[in-house]
């Protein structure tokens, strides 16, 4: 409310608060009894009943148990199901792979599996030129799986507009669920049958998550995971994240893990990694270290 004080030469206006319940002239009978149904985060259903005397108070009555909301299930289970998307050329839009007709290629299509992984850097500095250049480089690799880390919504938009992506790939997160403020995505060759894609929570202070995509390759089940582990002086957190990743992937028969792990071969986390996995870089005969440089430049 506003209180106005009039003097001979001017008006003084100052605010004045009044609580409805403290006004003696307020007729509480005008507040009619009402019933409001609510659902809690665990799926419990209650009815809140305003009392007949008009008091601003409620009686809560339990009326049943419903399914918990998806966000609660996700938080309890530690993961979110992703609805992978393909580009529907006929309708000029990205749509769920559950609504596409997939004809799998012959079993012997290829015995070579190609994977590319790249941290695209979330910075806004010259981001559009960097995005276009990187996507051009990655296109030439003709990979079966492409893993990106530090994906922002702007970068994802460029991915979704790319003709070669639309023509040949499924995107694990075309809606940008994992890109706030930045996250991880995969591009999966559209001839590969995706059976499940999940975004798993990790122990983190930086919003890190683990993307695990299960698919069929040449008729064989294969899981591909990507993550961006904690940066800076956080070795214990990275070790905890690796343990969580291998716990999550324990039920998969074959796992390829790629990403930005934020440690090198001489750090303690690498011993933990090699205790559960083989280093494909070293197995291919390359040196166990990389030097800094431009796109796709290694040691």
mmCIF file with all atom_site columns, C-alpha atoms in Angstrom, residues 45-220:
data_model
loop_
_atom_site.group_PDB
_atom_site.id
_atom_site.type_symbol
_atom_site.label_atom_id
_atom_site.label_alt_id
_atom_site.label_comp_id
_atom_site.label_asym_id
_atom_site.label_entity_id
_atom_site.label_seq_id
_atom_site.pdbx_PDB_ins_code
_atom_site.Cartn_x
_atom_site.Cartn_y
_atom_site.Cartn_z
_atom_site.occupancy
_atom_site.B_iso_or_equiv
_atom_site.pdbx_formal_charge
_atom_site.auth_seq_id
_atom_site.auth_comp_id
_atom_site.auth_asym_id
_atom_site.auth_atom_id
_atom_site.pdbx_PDB_model_num
ATOM 1   C CA . UNK A 1 45  ? 0.024   -37.585 -3.641  1.00 0.00 ? 45  UNK A CA 1
ATOM 2   C CA . UNK A 1 46  ? -1.556  -35.306 -1.042  1.00 0.00 ? 46  UNK A CA 1
ATOM 3   C CA . UNK A 1 47  ? -4.605  -33.082 -0.873  1.00 0.00 ? 47  UNK A CA 1
ATOM 4   C CA . UNK A 1 48  ? -4.203  -29.783 0.941   1.00 0.00 ? 48  UNK A CA 1
ATOM 5   C CA . UNK A 1 49  ? -7.564  -28.667 2.340   1.00 0.00 ? 49  UNK A CA 1
ATOM 6   C CA . UNK A 1 50  ? -8.244  -25.086 3.453   1.00 0.00 ? 50  UNK A CA 1
ATOM 7   C CA . UNK A 1 51  ? -10.267 -25.188 6.634   1.00 0.00 ? 51  UNK A CA 1
ATOM 8   C CA . UNK A 1 52  ? -13.891 -24.061 6.822   1.00 0.00 ? 52  UNK A CA 1
ATOM 9   C CA . UNK A 1 53  ? -13.098 -21.230 9.231   1.00 0.00 ? 53  UNK A CA 1
ATOM 10  C CA . UNK A 1 54  ? -11.213 -19.418 6.472   1.00 0.00 ? 54  UNK A CA 1
ATOM 11  C CA . UNK A 1 55  ? -7.876  -19.493 8.278   1.00 0.00 ? 55  UNK A CA 1
ATOM 12  C CA . UNK A 1 56  ? -4.813  -19.377 6.003   1.00 0.00 ? 56  UNK A CA 1
ATOM 13  C CA . UNK A 1 57  ? -3.848  -22.884 7.088   1.00 0.00 ? 57  UNK A CA 1
ATOM 14  C CA . UNK A 1 58  ? -4.166  -26.297 5.512   1.00 0.00 ? 58  UNK A CA 1
ATOM 15  C CA . UNK A 1 59  ? -4.742  -29.885 6.512   1.00 0.00 ? 59  UNK A CA 1
ATOM 16  C CA . UNK A 1 60  ? -2.637  -32.243 4.356   1.00 0.00 ? 60  UNK A CA 1
ATOM 17  C CA . UNK A 1 61  ? -4.219  -35.628 3.607   1.00 0.00 ? 61  UNK A CA 1
ATOM 18  C CA . UNK A 1 62  ? -2.327  -38.515 1.979   1.00 0.00 ? 62  UNK A CA 1
ATOM 19  C CA . UNK A 1 63  ? -4.372  -39.971 -0.884  1.00 0.00 ? 63  UNK A CA 1
ATOM 20  C CA . UNK A 1 64  ? -2.002  -42.283 -2.737  1.00 0.00 ? 64  UNK A CA 1
ATOM 21  C CA . UNK A 1 65  ? 1.362   -43.127 -4.237  1.00 0.00 ? 65  UNK A CA 1
ATOM 22  C CA . UNK A 1 66  ? 2.069   -42.386 -7.876  1.00 0.00 ? 66  UNK A CA 1
ATOM 23  C CA . UNK A 1 67  ? 5.174   -42.803 -10.015 1.00 0.00 ? 67  UNK A CA 1
ATOM 24  C CA . UNK A 1 68  ? 8.059   -40.548 -9.081  1.00 0.00 ? 68  UNK A CA 1
ATOM 25  C CA . UNK A 1 69  ? 8.802   -37.770 -11.583 1.00 0.00 ? 69  UNK A CA 1
ATOM 26  C CA . UNK A 1 70  ? 11.535  -38.597 -14.083 1.00 0.00 ? 70  UNK A CA 1
ATOM 27  C CA . UNK A 1 71  ? 13.922  -35.994 -12.653 1.00 0.00 ? 71  UNK A CA 1
ATOM 28  C CA . UNK A 1 72  ? 13.691  -37.713 -9.253  1.00 0.00 ? 72  UNK A CA 1
ATOM 29  C CA . UNK A 1 73  ? 14.260  -41.162 -10.743 1.00 0.00 ? 73  UNK A CA 1
ATOM 30  C CA . UNK A 1 74  ? 17.280  -39.803 -12.574 1.00 0.00 ? 74  UNK A CA 1
ATOM 31  C CA . UNK A 1 75  ? 18.738  -38.288 -9.409  1.00 0.00 ? 75  UNK A CA 1
ATOM 32  C CA . UNK A 1 76  ? 18.264  -41.531 -7.457  1.00 0.00 ? 76  UNK A CA 1
ATOM 33  C CA . UNK A 1 77  ? 19.596  -43.796 -10.200 1.00 0.00 ? 77  UNK A CA 1
ATOM 34  C CA . UNK A 1 78  ? 22.438  -41.456 -11.060 1.00 0.00 ? 78  UNK A CA 1
ATOM 35  C CA . UNK A 1 79  ? 21.741  -41.217 -14.769 1.00 0.00 ? 79  UNK A CA 1
ATOM 36  C CA . UNK A 1 80  ? 19.433  -39.726 -17.389 1.00 0.00 ? 80  UNK A CA 1
ATOM 37  C CA . UNK A 1 81  ? 18.147  -41.589 -20.434 1.00 0.00 ? 81  UNK A CA 1
ATOM 38  C CA . UNK A 1 82  ? 18.950  -39.723 -23.648 1.00 0.00 ? 82  UNK A CA 1
ATOM 39  C CA . UNK A 1 83  ? 16.597  -39.670 -26.616 1.00 0.00 ? 83  UNK A CA 1
ATOM 40  C CA . UNK A 1 84  ? 19.046  -39.850 -29.529 1.00 0.00 ? 84  UNK A CA 1
ATOM 41  C CA . UNK A 1 85  ? 18.021  -37.897 -32.618 1.00 0.00 ? 85  UNK A CA 1
ATOM 42  C CA . UNK A 1 86  ? 18.387  -38.372 -36.375 1.00 0.00 ? 86  UNK A CA 1
ATOM 43  C CA . UNK A 1 87  ? 17.721  -35.775 -39.050 1.00 0.00 ? 87  UNK A CA 1
ATOM 44  C CA . UNK A 1 88  ? 14.387  -36.422 -40.764 1.00 0.00 ? 88  UNK A CA 1
ATOM 45  C CA . UNK A 1 89  ? 15.056  -34.971 -44.213 1.00 0.00 ? 89  UNK A CA 1
ATOM 46  C CA . UNK A 1 90  ? 11.432  -35.321 -45.317 1.00 0.00 ? 90  UNK A CA 1
ATOM 47  C CA . UNK A 1 91  ? 10.186  -33.164 -42.449 1.00 0.00 ? 91  UNK A CA 1
ATOM 48  C CA . UNK A 1 92  ? 13.344  -31.014 -42.212 1.00 0.00 ? 92  UNK A CA 1
ATOM 49  C CA . UNK A 1 93  ? 13.841  -31.584 -38.488 1.00 0.00 ? 93  UNK A CA 1
ATOM 50  C CA . UNK A 1 94  ? 15.708  -33.632 -35.908 1.00 0.00 ? 94  UNK A CA 1
ATOM 51  C CA . UNK A 1 95  ? 13.561  -36.417 -34.498 1.00 0.00 ? 95  UNK A CA 1
ATOM 52  C CA . UNK A 1 96  ? 13.796  -39.390 -32.135 1.00 0.00 ? 96  UNK A CA 1
ATOM 53  C CA . UNK A 1 97  ? 15.458  -42.524 -33.509 1.00 0.00 ? 97  UNK A CA 1
ATOM 54  C CA . UNK A 1 98  ? 12.482  -44.444 -32.130 1.00 0.00 ? 98  UNK A CA 1
ATOM 55  C CA . UNK A 1 99  ? 10.537  -43.091 -35.118 1.00 0.00 ? 99  UNK A CA 1
ATOM 56  C CA . UNK A 1 100 ? 12.945  -44.056 -37.883 1.00 0.00 ? 100 UNK A CA 1
ATOM 57  C CA . UNK A 1 101 ? 13.067  -47.179 -40.015 1.00 0.00 ? 101 UNK A CA 1
ATOM 58  C CA . UNK A 1 102 ? 16.628  -48.539 -39.697 1.00 0.00 ? 102 UNK A CA 1
ATOM 59  C CA . UNK A 1 103 ? 17.999  -50.996 -42.215 1.00 0.00 ? 103 UNK A CA 1
ATOM 60  C CA . UNK A 1 104 ? 21.193  -52.459 -40.788 1.00 0.00 ? 104 UNK A CA 1
ATOM 61  C CA . UNK A 1 105 ? 24.145  -52.911 -43.149 1.00 0.00 ? 105 UNK A CA 1
ATOM 62  C CA . UNK A 1 106 ? 25.560  -56.374 -43.911 1.00 0.00 ? 106 UNK A CA 1
ATOM 63  C CA . UNK A 1 107 ? 27.506  -58.004 -41.084 1.00 0.00 ? 107 UNK A CA 1
ATOM 64  C CA . UNK A 1 108 ? 30.769  -57.739 -43.038 1.00 0.00 ? 108 UNK A CA 1
ATOM 65  C CA . UNK A 1 109 ? 30.409  -54.046 -43.888 1.00 0.00 ? 109 UNK A CA 1
ATOM 66  C CA . UNK A 1 110 ? 33.738  -53.194 -42.265 1.00 0.00 ? 110 UNK A CA 1
ATOM 67  C CA . UNK A 1 111 ? 36.147  -54.689 -39.769 1.00 0.00 ? 111 UNK A CA 1
ATOM 68  C CA . UNK A 1 112 ? 37.679  -51.292 -38.953 1.00 0.00 ? 112 UNK A CA 1
ATOM 69  C CA . UNK A 1 113 ? 36.123  -49.121 -36.266 1.00 0.00 ? 113 UNK A CA 1
ATOM 70  C CA . UNK A 1 114 ? 37.088  -45.449 -36.410 1.00 0.00 ? 114 UNK A CA 1
ATOM 71  C CA . UNK A 1 115 ? 36.660  -43.114 -33.442 1.00 0.00 ? 115 UNK A CA 1
ATOM 72  C CA . UNK A 1 116 ? 37.510  -39.432 -33.033 1.00 0.00 ? 116 UNK A CA 1
ATOM 73  C CA . UNK A 1 117 ? 37.555  -37.555 -29.723 1.00 0.00 ? 117 UNK A CA 1
ATOM 74  C CA . UNK A 1 118 ? 38.084  -33.815 -29.288 1.00 0.00 ? 118 UNK A CA 1
ATOM 75  C CA . UNK A 1 119 ? 37.703  -31.187 -26.592 1.00 0.00 ? 119 UNK A CA 1
ATOM 76  C CA . UNK A 1 120 ? 36.247  -28.252 -28.528 1.00 0.00 ? 120 UNK A CA 1
ATOM 77  C CA . UNK A 1 121 ? 36.979  -25.620 -25.806 1.00 0.00 ? 121 UNK A CA 1
ATOM 78  C CA . UNK A 1 122 ? 33.999  -23.766 -24.423 1.00 0.00 ? 122 UNK A CA 1
ATOM 79  C CA . UNK A 1 123 ? 35.554  -20.293 -24.788 1.00 0.00 ? 123 UNK A CA 1
ATOM 80  C CA . UNK A 1 124 ? 33.729  -17.684 -26.876 1.00 0.00 ? 124 UNK A CA 1
ATOM 81  C CA . UNK A 1 125 ? 37.066  -16.539 -28.331 1.00 0.00 ? 125 UNK A CA 1
ATOM 82  C CA . UNK A 1 126 ? 36.773  -16.862 -32.125 1.00 0.00 ? 126 UNK A CA 1
ATOM 83  C CA . UNK A 1 127 ? 34.418  -19.764 -31.440 1.00 0.00 ? 127 UNK A CA 1
ATOM 84  C CA . UNK A 1 128 ? 32.555  -19.832 -34.759 1.00 0.00 ? 128 UNK A CA 1
ATOM 85  C CA . UNK A 1 129 ? 35.702  -20.012 -36.892 1.00 0.00 ? 129 UNK A CA 1
ATOM 86  C CA . UNK A 1 130 ? 37.115  -22.659 -34.575 1.00 0.00 ? 130 UNK A CA 1
ATOM 87  C CA . UNK A 1 131 ? 33.894  -24.661 -34.779 1.00 0.00 ? 131 UNK A CA 1
ATOM 88  C CA . UNK A 1 132 ? 33.756  -24.566 -38.577 1.00 0.00 ? 132 UNK A CA 1
ATOM 89  C CA . UNK A 1 133 ? 37.427  -25.545 -38.901 1.00 0.00 ? 133 UNK A CA 1
ATOM 90  C CA . UNK A 1 134 ? 37.143  -28.382 -36.412 1.00 0.00 ? 134 UNK A CA 1
ATOM 91  C CA . UNK A 1 135 ? 33.984  -29.780 -37.983 1.00 0.00 ? 135 UNK A CA 1
ATOM 92  C CA . UNK A 1 136 ? 35.671  -29.726 -41.400 1.00 0.00 ? 136 UNK A CA 1
ATOM 93  C CA . UNK A 1 137 ? 38.644  -31.676 -40.016 1.00 0.00 ? 137 UNK A CA 1
ATOM 94  C CA . UNK A 1 138 ? 36.430  -34.200 -38.252 1.00 0.00 ? 138 UNK A CA 1
ATOM 95  C CA . UNK A 1 139 ? 34.279  -34.693 -41.349 1.00 0.00 ? 139 UNK A CA 1
ATOM 96  C CA . UNK A 1 140 ? 37.367  -35.846 -43.279 1.00 0.00 ? 140 UNK A CA 1
ATOM 97  C CA . UNK A 1 141 ? 38.046  -38.538 -40.679 1.00 0.00 ? 141 UNK A CA 1
ATOM 98  C CA . UNK A 1 142 ? 34.831  -40.350 -41.661 1.00 0.00 ? 142 UNK A CA 1
ATOM 99  C CA . UNK A 1 143 ? 34.598  -41.815 -38.164 1.00 0.00 ? 143 UNK A CA 1
ATOM 100 C CA . UNK A 1 144 ? 32.019  -44.264 -36.845 1.00 0.00 ? 144 UNK A CA 1
ATOM 101 C CA . UNK A 1 145 ? 31.846  -42.432 -33.516 1.00 0.00 ? 145 UNK A CA 1
ATOM 102 C CA . UNK A 1 146 ? 32.767  -38.815 -32.780 1.00 0.00 ? 146 UNK A CA 1
ATOM 103 C CA . UNK A 1 147 ? 33.092  -37.740 -29.138 1.00 0.00 ? 147 UNK A CA 1
ATOM 104 C CA . UNK A 1 148 ? 33.088  -34.056 -28.246 1.00 0.00 ? 148 UNK A CA 1
ATOM 105 C CA . UNK A 1 149 ? 33.775  -32.485 -24.843 1.00 0.00 ? 149 UNK A CA 1
ATOM 106 C CA . UNK A 1 150 ? 33.143  -28.918 -23.602 1.00 0.00 ? 150 UNK A CA 1
ATOM 107 C CA . UNK A 1 151 ? 30.222  -28.658 -26.000 1.00 0.00 ? 151 UNK A CA 1
ATOM 108 C CA . UNK A 1 152 ? 28.254  -25.428 -25.599 1.00 0.00 ? 152 UNK A CA 1
ATOM 109 C CA . UNK A 1 153 ? 24.812  -24.794 -27.035 1.00 0.00 ? 153 UNK A CA 1
ATOM 110 C CA . UNK A 1 154 ? 26.364  -22.602 -29.738 1.00 0.00 ? 154 UNK A CA 1
ATOM 111 C CA . UNK A 1 155 ? 28.716  -25.383 -30.826 1.00 0.00 ? 155 UNK A CA 1
ATOM 112 C CA . UNK A 1 156 ? 25.888  -27.927 -30.747 1.00 0.00 ? 156 UNK A CA 1
ATOM 113 C CA . UNK A 1 157 ? 23.829  -25.663 -33.006 1.00 0.00 ? 157 UNK A CA 1
ATOM 114 C CA . UNK A 1 158 ? 26.687  -25.661 -35.548 1.00 0.00 ? 158 UNK A CA 1
ATOM 115 C CA . UNK A 1 159 ? 26.856  -29.453 -35.361 1.00 0.00 ? 159 UNK A CA 1
ATOM 116 C CA . UNK A 1 160 ? 23.129  -29.779 -35.995 1.00 0.00 ? 160 UNK A CA 1
ATOM 117 C CA . UNK A 1 161 ? 23.333  -27.462 -39.014 1.00 0.00 ? 161 UNK A CA 1
ATOM 118 C CA . UNK A 1 162 ? 26.195  -29.392 -40.639 1.00 0.00 ? 162 UNK A CA 1
ATOM 119 C CA . UNK A 1 163 ? 25.062  -31.177 -43.794 1.00 0.00 ? 163 UNK A CA 1
ATOM 120 C CA . UNK A 1 164 ? 27.406  -34.124 -43.307 1.00 0.00 ? 164 UNK A CA 1
ATOM 121 C CA . UNK A 1 165 ? 26.143  -34.665 -39.754 1.00 0.00 ? 165 UNK A CA 1
ATOM 122 C CA . UNK A 1 166 ? 22.532  -34.552 -40.902 1.00 0.00 ? 166 UNK A CA 1
ATOM 123 C CA . UNK A 1 167 ? 23.245  -37.010 -43.703 1.00 0.00 ? 167 UNK A CA 1
ATOM 124 C CA . UNK A 1 168 ? 25.242  -39.622 -41.810 1.00 0.00 ? 168 UNK A CA 1
ATOM 125 C CA . UNK A 1 169 ? 24.976  -39.365 -38.020 1.00 0.00 ? 169 UNK A CA 1
ATOM 126 C CA . UNK A 1 170 ? 22.717  -39.709 -35.025 1.00 0.00 ? 170 UNK A CA 1
ATOM 127 C CA . UNK A 1 171 ? 23.303  -37.155 -32.239 1.00 0.00 ? 171 UNK A CA 1
ATOM 128 C CA . UNK A 1 172 ? 23.012  -38.366 -28.666 1.00 0.00 ? 172 UNK A CA 1
ATOM 129 C CA . UNK A 1 173 ? 21.722  -35.034 -27.370 1.00 0.00 ? 173 UNK A CA 1
ATOM 130 C CA . UNK A 1 174 ? 20.264  -32.815 -30.084 1.00 0.00 ? 174 UNK A CA 1
ATOM 131 C CA . UNK A 1 175 ? 18.122  -31.030 -27.470 1.00 0.00 ? 175 UNK A CA 1
ATOM 132 C CA . UNK A 1 176 ? 21.118  -29.754 -25.502 1.00 0.00 ? 176 UNK A CA 1
ATOM 133 C CA . UNK A 1 177 ? 20.275  -31.553 -22.252 1.00 0.00 ? 177 UNK A CA 1
ATOM 134 C CA . UNK A 1 178 ? 23.954  -31.871 -21.384 1.00 0.00 ? 178 UNK A CA 1
ATOM 135 C CA . UNK A 1 179 ? 25.271  -28.525 -22.622 1.00 0.00 ? 179 UNK A CA 1
ATOM 136 C CA . UNK A 1 180 ? 24.479  -26.247 -19.664 1.00 0.00 ? 180 UNK A CA 1
ATOM 137 C CA . UNK A 1 181 ? 26.922  -24.610 -19.397 1.00 0.00 ? 181 UNK A CA 1
ATOM 138 C CA . UNK A 1 182 ? 28.869  -27.181 -21.419 1.00 0.00 ? 182 UNK A CA 1
ATOM 139 C CA . UNK A 1 183 ? 29.004  -30.947 -21.667 1.00 0.00 ? 183 UNK A CA 1
ATOM 140 C CA . UNK A 1 184 ? 29.673  -34.068 -23.744 1.00 0.00 ? 184 UNK A CA 1
ATOM 141 C CA . UNK A 1 185 ? 27.950  -35.445 -26.846 1.00 0.00 ? 185 UNK A CA 1
ATOM 142 C CA . UNK A 1 186 ? 28.503  -38.188 -29.409 1.00 0.00 ? 186 UNK A CA 1
ATOM 143 C CA . UNK A 1 187 ? 27.831  -38.432 -33.101 1.00 0.00 ? 187 UNK A CA 1
ATOM 144 C CA . UNK A 1 188 ? 27.087  -42.046 -34.032 1.00 0.00 ? 188 UNK A CA 1
ATOM 145 C CA . UNK A 1 189 ? 27.114  -43.273 -37.612 1.00 0.00 ? 189 UNK A CA 1
ATOM 146 C CA . UNK A 1 190 ? 23.487  -43.726 -38.579 1.00 0.00 ? 190 UNK A CA 1
ATOM 147 C CA . UNK A 1 191 ? 24.057  -47.306 -39.792 1.00 0.00 ? 191 UNK A CA 1
ATOM 148 C CA . UNK A 1 192 ? 24.917  -48.380 -36.235 1.00 0.00 ? 192 UNK A CA 1
ATOM 149 C CA . UNK A 1 193 ? 22.008  -49.524 -34.084 1.00 0.00 ? 193 UNK A CA 1
ATOM 150 C CA . UNK A 1 194 ? 21.951  -47.665 -30.757 1.00 0.00 ? 194 UNK A CA 1
ATOM 151 C CA . UNK A 1 195 ? 20.397  -49.765 -28.000 1.00 0.00 ? 195 UNK A CA 1
ATOM 152 C CA . UNK A 1 196 ? 20.841  -47.295 -25.135 1.00 0.00 ? 196 UNK A CA 1
ATOM 153 C CA . UNK A 1 197 ? 22.377  -43.907 -24.367 1.00 0.00 ? 197 UNK A CA 1
ATOM 154 C CA . UNK A 1 198 ? 22.700  -42.613 -20.831 1.00 0.00 ? 198 UNK A CA 1
ATOM 155 C CA . UNK A 1 199 ? 24.240  -39.577 -19.187 1.00 0.00 ? 199 UNK A CA 1
ATOM 156 C CA . UNK A 1 200 ? 25.650  -40.622 -15.800 1.00 0.00 ? 200 UNK A CA 1
ATOM 157 C CA . UNK A 1 201 ? 26.444  -38.390 -12.859 1.00 0.00 ? 201 UNK A CA 1
ATOM 158 C CA . UNK A 1 202 ? 30.019  -38.281 -11.565 1.00 0.00 ? 202 UNK A CA 1
ATOM 159 C CA . UNK A 1 203 ? 31.523  -37.085 -8.281  1.00 0.00 ? 203 UNK A CA 1
ATOM 160 C CA . UNK A 1 204 ? 32.386  -33.527 -9.266  1.00 0.00 ? 204 UNK A CA 1
ATOM 161 C CA . UNK A 1 205 ? 32.517  -29.870 -8.355  1.00 0.00 ? 205 UNK A CA 1
ATOM 162 C CA . UNK A 1 206 ? 32.519  -28.857 -12.022 1.00 0.00 ? 206 UNK A CA 1
ATOM 163 C CA . UNK A 1 207 ? 29.355  -30.444 -13.385 1.00 0.00 ? 207 UNK A CA 1
ATOM 164 C CA . UNK A 1 208 ? 31.158  -33.350 -15.068 1.00 0.00 ? 208 UNK A CA 1
ATOM 165 C CA . UNK A 1 209 ? 29.142  -36.283 -16.437 1.00 0.00 ? 209 UNK A CA 1
ATOM 166 C CA . UNK A 1 210 ? 29.842  -39.553 -18.249 1.00 0.00 ? 210 UNK A CA 1
ATOM 167 C CA . UNK A 1 211 ? 28.095  -40.365 -21.521 1.00 0.00 ? 211 UNK A CA 1
ATOM 168 C CA . UNK A 1 212 ? 27.743  -44.080 -22.274 1.00 0.00 ? 212 UNK A CA 1
ATOM 169 C CA . UNK A 1 213 ? 26.314  -45.235 -25.585 1.00 0.00 ? 213 UNK A CA 1
ATOM 170 C CA . UNK A 1 214 ? 25.569  -48.927 -26.165 1.00 0.00 ? 214 UNK A CA 1
ATOM 171 C CA . UNK A 1 215 ? 25.228  -50.107 -29.763 1.00 0.00 ? 215 UNK A CA 1
ATOM 172 C CA . UNK A 1 216 ? 25.702  -52.938 -32.227 1.00 0.00 ? 216 UNK A CA 1
ATOM 173 C CA . UNK A 1 217 ? 28.711  -52.989 -34.534 1.00 0.00 ? 217 UNK A CA 1
ATOM 174 C CA . UNK A 1 218 ? 28.993  -55.809 -37.078 1.00 0.00 ? 218 UNK A CA 1
ATOM 175 C CA . UNK A 1 219 ? 26.396  -57.658 -35.027 1.00 0.00 ? 219 UNK A CA 1
ATOM 176 C CA . UNK A 1 220 ? 28.438  -57.392 -31.817 1.00 0.00 ? 220 UNK A CA 1
#
